CSV table of C-alpha atoms in Angstrom, one decimal:
chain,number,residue,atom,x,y,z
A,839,UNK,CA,0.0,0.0,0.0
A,840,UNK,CA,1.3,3.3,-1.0
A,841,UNK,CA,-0.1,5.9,1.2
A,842,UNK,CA,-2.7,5.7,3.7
A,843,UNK,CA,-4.7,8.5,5.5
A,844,UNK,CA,-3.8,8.5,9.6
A,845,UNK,CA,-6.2,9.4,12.5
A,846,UNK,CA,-4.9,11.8,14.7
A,847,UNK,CA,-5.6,11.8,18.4
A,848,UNK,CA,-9.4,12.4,19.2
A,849,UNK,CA,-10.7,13.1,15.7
A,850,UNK,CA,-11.2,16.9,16.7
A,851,UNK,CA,-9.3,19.7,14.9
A,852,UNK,CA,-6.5,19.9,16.1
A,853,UNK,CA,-4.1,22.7,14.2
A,854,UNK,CA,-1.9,22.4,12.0
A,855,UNK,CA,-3.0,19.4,9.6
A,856,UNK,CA,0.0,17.3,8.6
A,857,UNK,CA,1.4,14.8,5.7
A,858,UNK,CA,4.7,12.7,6.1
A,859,UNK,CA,5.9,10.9,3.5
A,860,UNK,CA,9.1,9.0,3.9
A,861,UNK,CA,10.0,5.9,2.5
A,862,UNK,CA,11.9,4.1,5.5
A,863,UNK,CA,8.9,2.9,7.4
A,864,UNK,CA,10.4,2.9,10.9
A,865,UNK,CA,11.5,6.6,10.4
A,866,UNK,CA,7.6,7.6,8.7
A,867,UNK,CA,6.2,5.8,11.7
A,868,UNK,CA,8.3,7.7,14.3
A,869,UNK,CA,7.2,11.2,13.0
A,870,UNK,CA,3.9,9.8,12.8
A,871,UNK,CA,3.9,8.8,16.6
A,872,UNK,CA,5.9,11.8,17.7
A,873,UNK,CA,4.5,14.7,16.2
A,874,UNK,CA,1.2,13.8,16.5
A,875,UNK,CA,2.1,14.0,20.5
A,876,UNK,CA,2.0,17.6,19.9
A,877,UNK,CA,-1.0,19.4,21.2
A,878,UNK,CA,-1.3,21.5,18.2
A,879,UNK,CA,-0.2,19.1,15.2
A,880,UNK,CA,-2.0,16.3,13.3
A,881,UNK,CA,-0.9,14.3,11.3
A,882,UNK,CA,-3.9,13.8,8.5
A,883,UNK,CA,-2.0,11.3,5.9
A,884,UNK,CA,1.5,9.4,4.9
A,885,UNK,CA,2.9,7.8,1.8
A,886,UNK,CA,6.1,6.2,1.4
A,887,UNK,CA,7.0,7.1,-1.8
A,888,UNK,CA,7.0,10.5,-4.2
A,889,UNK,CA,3.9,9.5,-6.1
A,890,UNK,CA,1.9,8.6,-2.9
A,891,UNK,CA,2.6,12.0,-1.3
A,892,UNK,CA,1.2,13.9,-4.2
A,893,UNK,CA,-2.0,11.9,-4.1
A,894,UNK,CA,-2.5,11.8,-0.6
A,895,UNK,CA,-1.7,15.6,-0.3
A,896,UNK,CA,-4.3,16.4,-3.2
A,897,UNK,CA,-6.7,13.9,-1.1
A,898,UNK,CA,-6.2,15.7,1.9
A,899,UNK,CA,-5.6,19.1,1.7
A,900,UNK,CA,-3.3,19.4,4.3
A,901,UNK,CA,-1.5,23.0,6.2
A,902,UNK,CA,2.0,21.5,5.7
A,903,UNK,CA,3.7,18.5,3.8
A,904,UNK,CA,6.8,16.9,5.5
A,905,UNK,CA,8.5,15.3,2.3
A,906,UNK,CA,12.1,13.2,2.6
A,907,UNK,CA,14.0,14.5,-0.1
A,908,UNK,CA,15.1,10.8,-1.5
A,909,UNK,CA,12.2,8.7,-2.1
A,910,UNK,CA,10.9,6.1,-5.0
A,911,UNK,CA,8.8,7.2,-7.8
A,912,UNK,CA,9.5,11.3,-7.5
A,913,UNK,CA,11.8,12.6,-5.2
A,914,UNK,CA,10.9,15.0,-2.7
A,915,UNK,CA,11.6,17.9,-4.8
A,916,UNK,CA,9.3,16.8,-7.3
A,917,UNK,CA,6.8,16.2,-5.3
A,918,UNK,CA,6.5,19.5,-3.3
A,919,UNK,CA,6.3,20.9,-7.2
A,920,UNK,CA,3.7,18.7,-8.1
A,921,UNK,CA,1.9,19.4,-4.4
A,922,UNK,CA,2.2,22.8,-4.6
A,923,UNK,CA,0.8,23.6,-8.3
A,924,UNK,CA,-2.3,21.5,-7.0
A,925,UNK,CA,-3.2,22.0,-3.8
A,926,UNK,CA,-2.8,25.5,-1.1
A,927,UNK,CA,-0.4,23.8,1.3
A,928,UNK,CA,3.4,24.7,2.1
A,929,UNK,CA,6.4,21.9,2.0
A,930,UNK,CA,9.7,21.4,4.4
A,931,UNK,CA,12.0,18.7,2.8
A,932,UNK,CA,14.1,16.3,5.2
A,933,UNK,CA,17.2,15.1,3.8
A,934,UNK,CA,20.5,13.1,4.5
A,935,UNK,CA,22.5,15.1,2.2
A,936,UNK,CA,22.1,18.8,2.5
A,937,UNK,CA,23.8,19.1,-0.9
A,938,UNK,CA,23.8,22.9,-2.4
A,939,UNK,CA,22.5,22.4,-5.1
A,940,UNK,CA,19.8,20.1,-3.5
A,941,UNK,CA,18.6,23.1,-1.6
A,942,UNK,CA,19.0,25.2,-4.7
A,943,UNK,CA,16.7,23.3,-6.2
A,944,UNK,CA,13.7,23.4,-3.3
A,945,UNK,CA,14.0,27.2,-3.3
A,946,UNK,CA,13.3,27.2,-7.3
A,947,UNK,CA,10.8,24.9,-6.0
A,948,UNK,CA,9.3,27.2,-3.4
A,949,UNK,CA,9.5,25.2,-0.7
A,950,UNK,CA,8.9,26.6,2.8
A,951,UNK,CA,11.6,24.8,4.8
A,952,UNK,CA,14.5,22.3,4.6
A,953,UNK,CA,15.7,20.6,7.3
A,954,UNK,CA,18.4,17.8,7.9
A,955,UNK,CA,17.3,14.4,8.7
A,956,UNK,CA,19.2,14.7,12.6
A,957,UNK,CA,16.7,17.6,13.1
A,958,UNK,CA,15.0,16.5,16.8
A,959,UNK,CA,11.5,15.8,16.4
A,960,UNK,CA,10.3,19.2,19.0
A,961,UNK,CA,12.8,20.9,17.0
A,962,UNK,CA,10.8,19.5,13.8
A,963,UNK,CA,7.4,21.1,15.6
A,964,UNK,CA,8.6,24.4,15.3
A,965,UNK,CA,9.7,24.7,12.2
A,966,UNK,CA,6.2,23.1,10.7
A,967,UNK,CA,4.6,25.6,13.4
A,968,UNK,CA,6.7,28.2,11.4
A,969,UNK,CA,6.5,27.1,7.9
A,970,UNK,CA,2.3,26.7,8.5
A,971,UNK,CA,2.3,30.3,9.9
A,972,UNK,CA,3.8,31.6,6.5
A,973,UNK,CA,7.3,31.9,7.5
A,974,UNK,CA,10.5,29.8,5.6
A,975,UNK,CA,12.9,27.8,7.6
A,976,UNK,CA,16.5,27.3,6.4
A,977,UNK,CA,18.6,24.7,8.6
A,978,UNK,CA,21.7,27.6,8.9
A,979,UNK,CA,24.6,24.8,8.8
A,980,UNK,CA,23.1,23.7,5.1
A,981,UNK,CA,22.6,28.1,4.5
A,982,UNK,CA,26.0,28.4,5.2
A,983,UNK,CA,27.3,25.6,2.7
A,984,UNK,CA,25.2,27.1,0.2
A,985,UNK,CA,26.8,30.0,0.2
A,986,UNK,CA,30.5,29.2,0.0
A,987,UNK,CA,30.0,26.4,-1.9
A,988,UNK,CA,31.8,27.2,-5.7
A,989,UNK,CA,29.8,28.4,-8.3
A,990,UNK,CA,27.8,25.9,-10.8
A,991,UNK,CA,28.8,26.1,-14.6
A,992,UNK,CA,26.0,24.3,-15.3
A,993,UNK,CA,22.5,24.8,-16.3
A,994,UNK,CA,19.3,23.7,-14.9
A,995,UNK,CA,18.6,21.0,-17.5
A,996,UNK,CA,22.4,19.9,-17.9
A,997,UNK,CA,22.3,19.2,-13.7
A,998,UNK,CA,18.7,17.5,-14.1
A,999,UNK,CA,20.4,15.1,-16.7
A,1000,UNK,CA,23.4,14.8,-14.8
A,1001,UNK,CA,20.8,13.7,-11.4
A,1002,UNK,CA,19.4,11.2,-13.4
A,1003,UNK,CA,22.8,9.7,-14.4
A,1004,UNK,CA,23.6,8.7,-11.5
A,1005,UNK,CA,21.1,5.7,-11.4
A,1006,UNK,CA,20.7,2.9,-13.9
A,1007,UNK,CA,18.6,4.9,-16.0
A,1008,UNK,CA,19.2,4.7,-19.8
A,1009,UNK,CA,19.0,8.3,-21.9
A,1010,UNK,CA,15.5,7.3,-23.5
A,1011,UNK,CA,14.3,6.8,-19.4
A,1012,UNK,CA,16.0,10.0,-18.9
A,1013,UNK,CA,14.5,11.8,-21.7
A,1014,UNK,CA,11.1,10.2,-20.9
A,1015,UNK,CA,11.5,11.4,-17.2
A,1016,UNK,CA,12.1,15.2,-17.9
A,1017,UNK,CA,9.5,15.2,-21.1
A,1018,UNK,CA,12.0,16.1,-23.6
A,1019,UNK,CA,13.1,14.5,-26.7
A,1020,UNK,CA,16.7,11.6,-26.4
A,1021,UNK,CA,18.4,14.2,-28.8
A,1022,UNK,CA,17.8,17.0,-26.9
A,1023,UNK,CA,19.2,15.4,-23.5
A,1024,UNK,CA,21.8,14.0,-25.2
A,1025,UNK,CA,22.9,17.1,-26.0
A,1026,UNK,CA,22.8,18.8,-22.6
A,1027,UNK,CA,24.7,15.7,-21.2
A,1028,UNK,CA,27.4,16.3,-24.1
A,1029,UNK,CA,27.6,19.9,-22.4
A,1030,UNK,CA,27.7,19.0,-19.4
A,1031,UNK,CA,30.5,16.3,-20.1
A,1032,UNK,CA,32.6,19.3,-21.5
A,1033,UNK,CA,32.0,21.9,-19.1
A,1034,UNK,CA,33.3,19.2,-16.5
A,1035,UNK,CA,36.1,17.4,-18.6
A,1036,UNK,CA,34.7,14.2,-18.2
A,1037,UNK,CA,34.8,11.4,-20.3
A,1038,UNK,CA,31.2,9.6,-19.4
A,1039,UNK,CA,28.1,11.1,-18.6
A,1040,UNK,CA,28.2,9.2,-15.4
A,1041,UNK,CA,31.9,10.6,-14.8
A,1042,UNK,CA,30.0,14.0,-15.3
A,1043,UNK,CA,27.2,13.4,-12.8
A,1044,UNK,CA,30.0,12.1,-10.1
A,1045,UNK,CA,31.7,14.9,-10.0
A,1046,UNK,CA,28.8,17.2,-9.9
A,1047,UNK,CA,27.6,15.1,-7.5
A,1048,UNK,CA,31.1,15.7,-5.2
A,1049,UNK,CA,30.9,19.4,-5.9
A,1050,UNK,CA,27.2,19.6,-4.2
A,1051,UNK,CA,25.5,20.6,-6.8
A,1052,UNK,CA,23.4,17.4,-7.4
């Protein structure tokens, strides 16, 4: 099962309606538990994978969307575009890998917070009490990187090639996953291999991928 709707507490309204979607099942279920302690919080739906969250949050309508940035189906960036173009919510990502140009991309995005996965779960309260109050929440160790990190030659399209190198996908999946024709990603992956000096496309994506900007 892909995403289910969860009950909080008594049933009563209760604040600050919540989605988690995370695809590690003990981790989804912890947030679940925890934040639904709060007084103020609950927790309306989960999904465990991109696809999931998207449906659930259309089904649902909730204040805020917790999304883990690396999940099956549509990553959390993805989803929080796709949430956000369909229903009047606001989106804090939870990652591993506070990567620039991962947060670069959630900004573009419009996404409300982004927070490392260590974040403690009170800690986690606030910042949805923040984000659902209209604010943006930055984690200021991943600001900082951000902004000393070295400037990307790369264009938007060339780095969402390059993210999609870095799994088994073939061009034509690549090209099919970005709507655009084989040609035309071929052709930013080409650049992209240049601008780098690499010899693959997957030598490209690894070291855009050490750099931080994947």
């Amino acid at each position: 099962m892909s995403g289910a709707a969860v009950a909080g507490g008594s049933g009563a309204a209760r604040g600050i309606r919540l989605l988690v979607a995370d695809d590690e099942h003990l981790i989804r279920g912890a947030l679940v538990a925890l934040l639904n302690l709060e007084p103020d919080i609950e927790v309306v739906a989960s999904a465990d994978n991109g696809v999931a969250a998207v449906e659930q949050a259309i089904a649902t309508k909730p204040d805020v969307c917790l999304l883990d940035l690396e999940m099956p189906e549509a990553d959390g960036i993805e989803a929080a575009a796709r949430i956000l173009a369909a229903v009047p919510t606001r989106v804090v990502i939870v990652t591993r890998h506070a990567r620039p140009g991962v947060l670069r991309r959630a900004l573009a995005s419009k996404v409300s917070g982004f927070v490392p996965k260590s974040t403690a779960a009170e800690d986690l309260a606030h910042v949805i009490r923040d984000v659902a109050a209209g604010r943006r929440y930055i984690d200021p160790e991943i600001a900082a990187t951000a902004l000393t990190a070295e400037r990307c030659p790369l264009t938007d399209r060339e780095l969402d090639a390059l993210r999609y190198s870095r799994s088994t996908m073939s061009v034509q999946q690549i090209a099919d996953r970005l709507h655009l024709a084989q040609g035309t990603v071929r052709n930013y992956l080409s650049s992209a291999m240049t601008k780098l000096d690499a010899s693959s496309r997957h030598e490209a994506a690894e070291r855009a991928w050490q750099q931080g900007w994947i």
